[in-house]
Coordinates of C-alpha atoms in Angstrom, one line a residue:
M346 CA 120.8 59.1 35.9
A347 CA 118.7 56.3 35.0
S348 CA 120.9 53.9 36.5
A349 CA 121.0 55.8 39.9
Y350 CA 117.3 55.8 40.0
R351 CA 117.2 52.2 39.4
G352 CA 119.9 51.7 42.0
W353 CA 117.8 53.5 44.7
L354 CA 114.8 51.6 43.8
T355 CA 116.7 48.4 44.3
V356 CA 117.6 49.9 47.7
A357 CA 114.1 50.7 48.5
G358 CA 113.0 47.2 47.8
G359 CA 115.9 45.8 49.9
V360 CA 114.8 47.9 52.8
L361 CA 111.0 46.5 52.5
I362 CA 112.2 43.0 52.5
H363 CA 114.7 43.7 55.4
L364 CA 111.8 45.1 57.5
T365 CA 110.2 41.7 57.6
L366 CA 113.5 39.9 58.0
G367 CA 114.3 42.1 60.8
T368 CA 111.4 41.2 63.0
L369 CA 113.8 38.7 64.3
Y370 CA 114.5 41.6 66.9
T371 CA 110.8 41.5 67.9
F372 CA 111.5 38.4 69.9
G373 CA 112.5 40.5 73.1
N374 CA 109.0 42.1 73.1
L375 CA 107.4 38.8 72.1
S376 CA 109.2 36.6 74.8
P377 CA 107.0 37.5 77.8
Y378 CA 103.9 36.4 75.9
L379 CA 105.3 33.4 74.3
T380 CA 107.1 32.1 77.3
S381 CA 104.1 32.7 79.5
Y382 CA 101.9 30.9 77.1
I383 CA 104.1 27.7 76.7
R384 CA 104.5 27.7 80.6
K385 CA 100.8 27.3 81.0
H386 CA 100.2 24.9 78.1
S387 CA 103.2 22.5 77.8
S388 CA 106.4 23.5 79.7
P389 CA 105.6 24.8 83.3
D390 CA 109.3 25.1 84.3
L391 CA 110.2 27.2 81.2
Q392 CA 112.1 30.5 82.0
Y393 CA 113.1 33.4 79.9
T394 CA 116.6 32.3 79.8
D395 CA 115.5 29.0 78.2
S396 CA 113.5 31.1 75.8
V397 CA 116.6 32.7 74.5
W398 CA 117.4 29.4 72.5
I399 CA 114.5 30.5 70.0
F400 CA 116.4 33.7 69.3
A401 CA 119.9 31.7 69.4
V402 CA 118.5 29.1 66.8
T403 CA 117.3 31.7 64.7
G404 CA 120.8 33.3 64.5
M405 CA 122.4 29.9 64.0
G406 CA 119.9 29.2 61.2
Q407 CA 120.8 32.5 59.6
G408 CA 124.5 31.7 60.0
T409 CA 124.1 28.2 58.4
S410 CA 122.1 29.3 55.3
M411 CA 123.5 32.6 54.3
Y412 CA 126.2 31.1 52.2
F413 CA 123.6 28.9 50.2
G414 CA 121.7 32.1 49.5
G415 CA 124.7 33.5 47.5
V416 CA 125.0 30.0 45.9
L417 CA 121.2 30.2 45.0
E418 CA 121.6 33.8 43.6
R419 CA 124.3 32.8 41.2
R420 CA 122.0 29.7 40.0
F421 CA 118.7 31.4 39.9
G422 CA 119.2 35.0 40.2
P423 CA 118.4 37.6 43.0
R424 CA 114.6 37.5 42.7
I425 CA 113.9 33.9 42.9
T426 CA 116.5 33.6 45.7
V427 CA 115.1 36.3 47.8
I428 CA 111.5 34.9 47.5
I429 CA 112.5 31.5 48.5
G430 CA 114.2 32.7 51.6
A431 CA 111.6 35.2 52.6
W432 CA 108.7 32.9 52.3
F433 CA 110.3 30.1 54.1
M434 CA 110.8 32.5 56.7
S435 CA 107.0 33.5 56.7
L436 CA 106.1 29.9 56.6
G437 CA 107.8 29.2 59.7
V438 CA 105.9 32.1 61.3
L439 CA 102.6 30.8 60.1
L440 CA 103.4 27.2 61.4
T441 CA 104.2 28.6 65.0
Y442 CA 100.5 29.1 65.3
F443 CA 100.4 25.2 65.5
T444 CA 103.6 24.5 67.1
V445 CA 103.1 26.9 70.0
Q446 CA 100.2 25.0 71.1
Y447 CA 102.3 21.7 71.1
S448 CA 105.5 22.1 72.8
F449 CA 108.5 24.5 73.1
E450 CA 110.7 22.6 71.1
A451 CA 108.3 22.4 68.2
A452 CA 108.3 26.4 68.3
V453 CA 112.1 26.3 68.2
V454 CA 112.0 24.6 64.9
T455 CA 109.3 26.8 63.2
Y456 CA 109.9 30.2 64.8
G457 CA 113.7 29.6 65.4
L458 CA 115.2 27.3 62.7
M459 CA 113.0 28.0 60.0
F460 CA 112.8 31.7 60.6
G461 CA 116.7 31.8 60.7
L462 CA 117.2 29.6 57.6
G463 CA 114.8 31.8 55.6
I464 CA 116.5 35.1 56.8
G465 CA 120.0 33.6 55.7
V466 CA 118.9 32.8 52.2
A467 CA 117.4 36.2 51.6
Y468 CA 119.5 38.6 53.7
A469 CA 122.7 39.4 51.7
V470 CA 121.2 39.4 48.3
P471 CA 119.3 42.8 48.6
I472 CA 122.6 44.4 49.9
A473 CA 124.8 43.0 47.0
C474 CA 122.3 44.1 44.5
G475 CA 122.2 47.6 45.8
M476 CA 126.1 47.7 45.9
R477 CA 126.4 46.7 42.2
W478 CA 124.2 49.6 41.2
L479 CA 125.8 52.1 43.5
P480 CA 129.3 51.0 43.8
K481 CA 130.6 54.4 45.0
K482 CA 128.3 54.3 47.9
K483 CA 128.8 50.8 49.5
G484 CA 128.7 52.0 53.2
L485 CA 125.6 54.0 52.5
V486 CA 123.7 51.3 50.6
S487 CA 124.8 48.6 53.2
G488 CA 123.5 51.0 56.0
C489 CA 120.2 51.9 54.4
V490 CA 119.3 48.2 53.6
V491 CA 120.1 46.7 56.9
A492 CA 118.7 49.6 58.6
G493 CA 115.3 48.3 57.5
F494 CA 116.3 44.9 59.1
G495 CA 117.2 46.9 62.4
A496 CA 113.9 49.1 62.2
G497 CA 111.5 46.2 61.4
A498 CA 110.8 45.7 65.3
F499 CA 109.5 49.4 65.3
I500 CA 106.5 48.5 63.4
F501 CA 105.9 45.1 64.8
D502 CA 106.7 45.5 68.4
Q503 CA 103.5 47.8 68.4
V504 CA 101.4 45.2 66.3
Q505 CA 102.3 42.5 68.7
T506 CA 101.6 44.4 72.0
A507 CA 98.4 46.0 70.6
F508 CA 96.8 42.6 69.5
I509 CA 98.0 40.4 72.4
N510 CA 97.7 42.8 75.2
P511 CA 95.4 45.7 74.2
D512 CA 94.2 46.5 77.7
N513 CA 98.0 47.1 78.7
K514 CA 97.9 44.4 81.6
A515 CA 100.8 43.8 83.7
P516 CA 102.6 40.4 84.2
N517 CA 100.9 39.1 87.4
E518 CA 102.9 36.0 88.4
T519 CA 106.4 36.1 89.9
I520 CA 108.7 33.2 89.7
A521 CA 112.4 33.3 90.8
G522 CA 112.4 37.0 90.4
E523 CA 111.0 36.9 86.9
K524 CA 107.6 38.1 86.1
Y525 CA 105.0 36.2 83.8
F526 CA 101.5 36.7 82.4
S527 CA 98.9 34.2 83.5
Q528 CA 95.7 36.3 82.2
E529 CA 93.7 34.0 80.0
D530 CA 92.5 37.0 77.7
V531 CA 96.1 37.7 76.9
L532 CA 97.4 34.2 76.6
E533 CA 94.6 33.0 74.2
R534 CA 95.6 35.5 71.5
V535 CA 99.3 34.4 71.4
P536 CA 99.1 31.6 68.7
T537 CA 96.7 33.8 66.6
I538 CA 99.5 36.6 66.4
F539 CA 101.8 34.3 64.3
L540 CA 98.9 34.1 61.6
L541 CA 98.7 37.7 61.5
L542 CA 102.5 38.3 61.3
G543 CA 103.1 35.6 58.8
G544 CA 100.6 37.0 56.4
C545 CA 102.0 40.4 56.8
Y546 CA 105.5 39.5 56.0
A547 CA 104.6 37.5 52.9
A548 CA 102.7 40.4 51.4
M549 CA 105.5 43.0 52.0
Q550 CA 108.3 40.6 50.6
L551 CA 106.2 39.9 47.3
L552 CA 106.3 43.8 47.0
G553 CA 109.8 44.0 47.7
V554 CA 111.2 41.6 45.2
F555 CA 109.6 43.7 42.3
A556 CA 112.5 46.4 42.8
P557 CA 114.9 46.1 39.9
F558 CA 117.3 43.8 41.5
K559 CA 119.3 42.9 38.4
S560 CA 122.9 44.2 38.4
S561 CA 123.9 47.2 36.4
S562 CA 126.5 45.2 34.4
R563 CA 124.5 44.7 31.4
L564 CA 123.3 48.4 31.5
L565 CA 127.0 49.1 31.7
Q566 CA 127.9 47.1 28.6
D567 CA 125.0 48.7 26.6
T568 CA 125.8 52.3 27.6
S569 CA 129.7 52.1 27.0
S570 CA 131.7 52.0 23.8
P571 CA 134.5 49.8 23.0
G572 CA 137.9 50.9 24.3
D573 CA 136.1 53.6 26.4
S574 CA 137.7 53.3 30.0
K575 CA 135.9 56.0 31.7
H576 CA 132.4 55.2 32.8
S577 CA 129.9 57.0 34.7
N578 CA 130.0 56.2 38.6
D579 CA 126.4 55.5 38.3
H580 CA 126.8 52.8 35.7
T581 CA 129.8 51.1 36.8
E582 CA 131.6 49.0 39.4
D583 CA 134.8 50.3 40.8
T584 CA 137.0 50.5 37.8
A585 CA 140.7 51.2 37.6
S586 CA 141.4 52.5 34.0
V587 CA 145.4 53.1 33.1
G588 CA 145.5 54.7 29.8
S589 CA 143.7 54.1 26.4
N590 CA 144.1 51.5 23.9
S591 CA 145.8 53.3 21.2
D592 CA 146.0 57.0 21.8
N593 CA 149.3 57.4 23.5
D594 CA 152.9 57.8 22.5
S595 CA 154.5 55.7 24.9
G596 CA 153.5 52.3 23.5
I597 CA 151.6 51.6 26.6
S598 CA 148.8 48.9 25.9
S599 CA 146.4 49.3 28.8
R600 CA 143.6 47.2 30.3
T601 CA 140.4 48.4 32.0
I602 CA 140.2 46.6 35.3
Q603 CA 136.7 46.2 36.5
D604 CA 135.7 45.6 39.9
E605 CA 133.3 42.7 39.0
E606 CA 136.2 40.8 37.1
T607 CA 139.4 41.3 38.8
E608 CA 138.6 42.7 42.2
S609 CA 136.2 39.9 43.4
M610 CA 137.7 37.2 45.5
P611 CA 135.9 33.8 45.5
P612 CA 135.4 31.9 48.9
Q613 CA 138.1 29.5 48.6
R614 CA 140.6 32.3 48.1
M615 CA 139.1 34.5 50.7
L616 CA 139.5 31.6 53.4
K617 CA 143.3 31.9 52.9
T618 CA 143.4 35.4 54.0
R619 CA 143.9 37.0 57.4
A620 CA 141.3 39.6 56.8
F621 CA 138.6 37.0 56.7
Y622 CA 139.4 35.7 60.1
T623 CA 139.7 39.1 61.5
L624 CA 136.2 39.9 60.4
W625 CA 135.0 36.4 61.5
F626 CA 136.2 36.8 65.0
I627 CA 134.9 40.4 65.3
M628 CA 131.5 39.2 64.4
L629 CA 131.8 36.2 66.8
L630 CA 132.6 38.4 69.8
N631 CA 130.1 41.1 69.1
G632 CA 127.3 38.6 68.5
Q633 CA 127.2 37.6 72.2
G634 CA 125.8 41.1 73.1
V635 CA 123.4 41.1 70.3
V636 CA 121.9 37.6 71.5
F637 CA 121.6 39.0 75.2
I638 CA 120.2 42.3 74.6
S639 CA 117.7 41.4 71.7
S640 CA 116.0 38.7 73.6
L641 CA 116.3 39.7 77.3
Y642 CA 116.0 43.5 77.6
K643 CA 112.3 43.3 78.3
A644 CA 112.5 40.3 80.6
Y645 CA 115.0 42.3 82.9
G646 CA 113.1 45.6 82.4
Q647 CA 109.8 43.9 83.7
T648 CA 111.7 43.4 87.2
F649 CA 111.0 46.9 87.8
I650 CA 108.7 48.4 85.3
R651 CA 105.1 47.1 85.2
N652 CA 103.8 49.3 82.1
D653 CA 103.7 46.8 79.2
S654 CA 102.6 49.3 76.7
Y655 CA 105.5 51.4 77.8
M656 CA 107.9 48.5 77.3
A657 CA 106.6 48.0 73.8
W658 CA 107.5 51.5 73.0
V659 CA 111.0 50.8 74.4
G660 CA 111.5 48.2 72.0
A661 CA 109.9 50.2 69.1
F662 CA 112.2 53.1 69.6
A663 CA 115.3 50.7 70.3
A664 CA 114.5 49.3 66.7
V665 CA 114.7 52.9 65.2
C666 CA 118.0 53.4 67.0
N667 CA 119.1 50.0 65.7
G668 CA 118.2 50.9 62.0
G669 CA 119.5 54.5 62.4
G670 CA 122.7 53.2 63.9
R671 CA 123.4 51.1 61.0
I672 CA 123.3 54.0 58.5
I673 CA 125.4 56.3 61.0
W674 CA 128.0 53.6 61.6
G675 CA 128.3 52.9 57.8
A676 CA 128.7 56.7 57.0
V677 CA 131.4 56.8 59.8
A678 CA 133.4 54.0 58.1
D679 CA 133.1 55.8 54.8
R680 CA 134.3 59.0 56.1
F681 CA 137.0 57.5 58.2
S682 CA 137.7 53.7 58.3
F683 CA 136.3 50.5 59.4
K684 CA 138.7 50.3 62.3
V685 CA 137.8 53.9 63.7
A686 CA 134.0 53.0 63.4
M687 CA 134.4 49.6 64.9
L688 CA 136.6 50.8 67.6
C689 CA 134.0 53.7 68.5
M690 CA 131.2 51.1 68.4
S691 CA 132.9 48.5 70.7
C692 CA 133.8 51.3 73.3
T693 CA 130.3 52.5 73.3
F694 CA 128.5 49.0 73.8
T695 CA 131.1 48.0 76.5
S696 CA 130.5 51.1 78.6
L697 CA 126.8 50.8 78.3
M698 CA 126.7 47.1 79.4
L699 CA 129.0 47.9 82.4
T700 CA 126.5 50.4 83.3
F701 CA 123.1 48.9 82.3
G702 CA 122.5 47.6 85.9
L703 CA 122.1 51.2 87.0
T704 CA 118.8 51.6 85.0
K705 CA 117.1 50.3 88.0
L706 CA 117.8 53.4 89.7
G707 CA 116.7 55.8 87.1
A708 CA 113.5 53.7 86.3
E709 CA 111.8 53.9 83.2
A710 CA 113.5 57.1 81.8
M711 CA 116.9 55.6 82.3
F712 CA 116.1 52.2 81.0
F713 CA 114.6 53.7 77.9
I714 CA 117.8 55.6 77.2
W715 CA 120.1 52.7 77.7
V716 CA 118.2 50.2 75.9
C717 CA 118.0 52.5 72.8
L718 CA 121.8 53.3 73.1
L719 CA 122.6 49.7 73.3
F720 CA 120.6 48.8 70.2
F721 CA 122.4 51.8 68.5
G722 CA 125.8 50.5 69.7
F723 CA 125.5 46.8 68.4
S724 CA 123.8 47.9 65.1
G725 CA 127.1 48.7 63.5
T726 CA 128.2 45.1 63.4
Y727 CA 125.7 44.5 60.7
S728 CA 126.7 47.5 58.6
L729 CA 130.3 47.6 59.0
L730 CA 131.0 44.0 58.4
P731 CA 129.0 43.7 55.1
T732 CA 130.8 46.9 53.9
A733 CA 134.4 45.6 55.0
T734 CA 133.6 42.2 53.2
A735 CA 132.6 43.8 50.1
R736 CA 135.7 46.1 50.2
A737 CA 138.0 43.4 51.1
F738 CA 136.8 40.7 48.8
G739 CA 134.8 42.3 46.0
P740 CA 131.2 42.4 45.2
K741 CA 131.0 39.4 42.8
Y742 CA 131.0 36.8 45.3
Y743 CA 129.7 39.1 48.1
S744 CA 126.6 37.1 49.1
M745 CA 128.6 33.9 49.6
N746 CA 131.8 35.6 51.2
Y747 CA 129.6 37.5 53.6
G748 CA 127.5 34.1 54.3
I749 CA 130.9 32.5 55.3
V750 CA 131.7 35.4 57.5
F751 CA 128.3 35.1 59.1
T752 CA 128.9 31.5 59.9
S753 CA 130.4 33.0 63.3
Q754 CA 126.9 33.4 64.5
I755 CA 126.4 29.9 64.7
I756 CA 128.8 29.6 67.5
S757 CA 128.2 32.9 68.9
N758 CA 124.3 32.2 69.3
A759 CA 124.8 28.9 70.7
T760 CA 127.4 30.1 73.2
G761 CA 125.4 33.2 74.1
A762 CA 122.3 31.1 74.7
L763 CA 124.1 28.4 76.7
L764 CA 125.8 30.9 78.9
T765 CA 122.7 32.8 79.7
S766 CA 120.6 29.8 80.4
Q767 CA 123.3 28.1 82.7
L768 CA 124.6 31.1 84.5
K769 CA 121.7 33.2 85.1
D770 CA 120.9 31.5 88.3
Q771 CA 124.4 31.7 89.5
I772 CA 125.7 35.3 88.6
G773 CA 122.3 37.1 88.4
W774 CA 121.5 40.0 86.0
F775 CA 124.6 42.1 86.8
G776 CA 126.9 39.1 86.3
L777 CA 125.5 38.6 82.7
F778 CA 125.8 42.3 82.0
Y779 CA 129.5 42.3 82.7
M780 CA 130.2 39.1 80.9
V781 CA 128.6 40.5 77.9
A782 CA 130.7 43.7 78.3
G783 CA 133.9 41.4 78.5
F784 CA 133.2 39.9 75.3
S785 CA 132.7 43.4 73.6
F786 CA 135.9 44.6 75.2
M787 CA 137.8 41.6 73.9
T788 CA 137.3 42.8 70.2
E789 CA 139.3 45.9 70.8
S790 CA 142.5 43.9 70.7
I791 CA 141.2 42.7 67.2
H792 CA 140.2 46.3 66.1
R793 CA 143.6 47.5 66.8
K794 CA 145.2 45.4 64.1
T795 CA 144.5 47.3 60.9
T796 CA 142.8 45.2 58.2
V797 CA 144.1 46.2 54.9
T798 CA 143.5 44.9 51.3
A799 CA 145.3 45.4 48.1
T800 CA 144.8 44.7 44.3
K801 CA 147.0 43.7 41.5
V802 CA 146.6 46.0 38.2
I803 CA 148.6 44.9 35.1
I804 CA 150.1 47.7 33.0
Q805 CA 151.6 46.3 30.0
F806 CA 154.1 48.2 27.9
N807 CA 157.3 48.1 25.8
M808 CA 160.4 49.2 27.4
S809 CA 161.9 50.5 24.1
Q810 CA 159.7 53.5 24.4
F811 CA 161.4 54.5 27.4
P812 CA 164.8 56.2 27.4
A813 CA 167.6 54.8 29.5
Q814 CA 167.6 56.9 32.7
P815 CA 170.4 57.3 35.3
M816 CA 170.0 55.8 38.7
M817 CA 167.9 58.4 40.3
M818 CA 164.5 59.5 41.6
Y819 CA 162.3 61.3 39.5
P820 CA 162.0 64.8 41.0
Q821 CA 158.1 65.1 40.9
V822 CA 157.8 61.8 42.9
P823 CA 157.5 62.4 46.9
M824 CA 160.4 61.2 48.8
P825 CA 161.1 58.4 49.8
A826 CA 160.0 57.2 46.4
T827 CA 159.9 53.6 45.0
V828 CA 162.8 52.6 42.9
V829 CA 162.6 49.5 40.9
M830 CA 166.2 48.2 39.7
M831 CA 166.3 46.7 36.3
P832 CA 168.8 44.2 35.0
D833 CA 170.3 46.7 32.7
S834 CA 170.5 49.3 35.4
R835 CA 167.8 51.3 34.2
V836 CA 165.5 52.8 36.5
W837 CA 161.7 53.6 35.9
P838 CA 159.9 54.8 39.1
P839 CA 156.4 55.3 38.3
K840 CA 154.5 57.9 40.5
M841 CA 152.5 56.9 43.3
M842 CA 148.9 55.4 42.2
N843 CA 145.4 54.9 43.9
I844 CA 144.1 51.7 42.4
A845 CA 141.3 49.6 44.0
A846 CA 141.8 45.9 44.6
H847 CA 142.3 42.9 46.7
E848 CA 145.2 40.5 45.6
K849 CA 147.1 40.5 48.7
S850 CA 144.3 40.6 51.0
G851 CA 145.4 40.6 54.7
D852 CA 148.5 42.5 54.5
D853 CA 149.1 44.8 57.3
L854 CA 149.8 48.7 56.9
D855 CA 152.3 48.2 59.9
N856 CA 154.5 46.0 58.1
K857 CA 154.8 47.7 54.6
K858 CA 157.9 45.8 53.2
T859 CA 158.0 45.4 49.5
V860 CA 160.3 43.9 46.9
A861 CA 160.8 43.7 43.2
I862 CA 161.4 40.5 41.6
D863 CA 163.4 39.9 38.3
E864 CA 161.8 37.1 36.7
K865 CA 164.9 36.5 34.5
S866 CA 167.3 35.9 37.2
K867 CA 164.9 35.2 39.9
T868 CA 166.5 37.7 42.3
T869 CA 164.8 39.6 44.9
I870 CA 165.7 43.5 45.2
S871 CA 164.6 45.4 48.1
V872 CA 163.1 48.8 47.4
T873 CA 161.8 51.8 49.4
E874 CA 158.2 53.0 49.4
S875 CA 156.2 56.0 49.8
T876 CA 153.4 56.4 52.2
Q877 CA 152.2 59.4 50.2
T878 CA 148.9 59.0 48.5
R879 CA 148.7 60.3 45.0
Q880 CA 146.3 60.1 42.1
D881 CA 148.9 60.8 39.2
L882 CA 149.3 59.1 35.9
I883 CA 152.0 56.7 35.1
P884 CA 154.4 58.4 32.9
G885 CA 153.3 58.4 29.3
A886 CA 149.8 57.1 30.1
S887 CA 146.6 58.7 29.4
G888 CA 143.5 58.4 31.6
A889 CA 143.2 58.7 35.3
A890 CA 143.5 56.2 38.0
V891 CA 140.6 55.5 40.3
G892 CA 141.4 57.2 43.6
I893 CA 140.9 55.4 46.8
T894 CA 142.3 56.7 50.0
G895 CA 145.3 54.5 51.2
A896 CA 148.9 54.4 51.7
V897 CA 150.1 53.2 48.1
G898 CA 153.4 51.6 47.2
M899 CA 155.0 50.1 44.0
N900 CA 155.6 46.4 44.9
T901 CA 156.4 43.7 42.4
A902 CA 158.1 44.0 38.9
T903 CA 159.1 41.4 36.3
Y904 CA 161.2 42.2 33.3
N905 CA 161.6 40.3 30.1
P906 CA 163.9 41.9 27.6
Y907 CA 162.4 40.1 24.6
G908 CA 158.9 41.0 25.1
P909 CA 156.5 43.5 27.0
Y910 CA 157.4 44.5 30.4
Y911 CA 154.7 43.9 33.0
Q912 CA 154.5 46.2 35.9
Y913 CA 152.4 45.1 38.9
C914 CA 151.1 47.8 41.2
Y915 CA 149.7 47.0 44.5
Q916 CA 147.7 49.7 46.7
Y917 CA 147.3 49.0 50.5
K918 CA 143.9 50.1 51.4
N919 CA 142.9 50.8 55.1
Y920 CA 139.2 50.0 55.3

């Protein structure tokens, strides 16, 4: 119970930190003020499609530094890592007070690159810590923490507009179909807003790091007795326990396989799996829509809506949908699967982008609804992919592994900004909408390929404890069952098991061919397999296997007549 309490405190601290990191999404609201100011003081030809580069460079910086956040966490611990990244981001915001008065390029460095590098270092650590404390609720934990990231704009969109444009003045200058502010009393407040925002961010981040970020692994060791293979779900990582150490009559000597030690795949191994590249390309394609909508929704809305205060509220409620959507999509993935949730999300976003141009006909109300739904739609990318990364490759190297997955945003943001700035004048707003919808639609071909993961669990026992059996299936095993043929014609078909893991990450449920290998003769023997999901015990073993829904099979076996018989069971898990 105490561990669960600490776990949710860690989640709360992560939410507070992500509220500040997520002010990345206030750029769409801030862009008209910022672009108008820079046009007046240093770059008169600057357009909104050029300002997209600030948002894009932020995403590129985040993609570049997220891996190093995981490295720093392993070296210095979560608290120091988070405060380094978060305060570097806040420093970039504070310095923008000076750079915005100097040039657009300087503002890109401080409010783009520094902001993004800081986010990347601090981003994944609170999620990883929450998952370690609450390993049975990975989807919910990920959704809650990144909901803070999505909802940060709800607070700070209002702060920005109330400070810069308290009189709700409309943009009064139209150039090439885009509207800009030219009122001095509005523009003169633009630099000062960065001092206000930077100070608020730094204070909130300091409060957030006081949450109990330390993993529960030490608490687990303190509260469990030697040889005990059953731990409370609140205290452990996902654990597969097969039998006790000495209390069975079968001669089985078992191991407790802990998620932290055996399910976690280091980056160098992850890069060799198909699952990694599937996740990487999904994030790459979905990132195009995120760049476009997050940075330009207000610029497009201002072409037919003149109420600036209303536009700020649109951004605020869109942020709520962004945050809430991350929780909902995470819950959908927990309830069904990663594939189902991602397919639903992609179809929703594609449909909304194809019809976004119609909001001009529905004016303010329709624009409000569509923007909120679009933010809800793309939000799932940032809760589903962290969860899928943790499930596929384990929690131990999560910060580094997700950082590598997130490197797709370097290419995605650069491509999105380049296409937007170069094609806007040629294809117009509607052409951009269809282009973004096309990227989202492309992900569906990837989603239809089921991403799976599997694990290796070693069960050690002495064959002399088992009587010889005829070549037959055990009647209690569902048909068709897995049969392993031994060199001496003995058959030992274990029941189907559910055990978490990752060893053969990337195998596809559509290609469930398995073999048994006799290490003595180096022969390969084909075996059948069951797609039934069971949680029975291996014959003669005590203790229960950890249940995780998936299609399960008995895959590889080695036999040594002069020593222990090692049985390797793999579980294929659709996530």
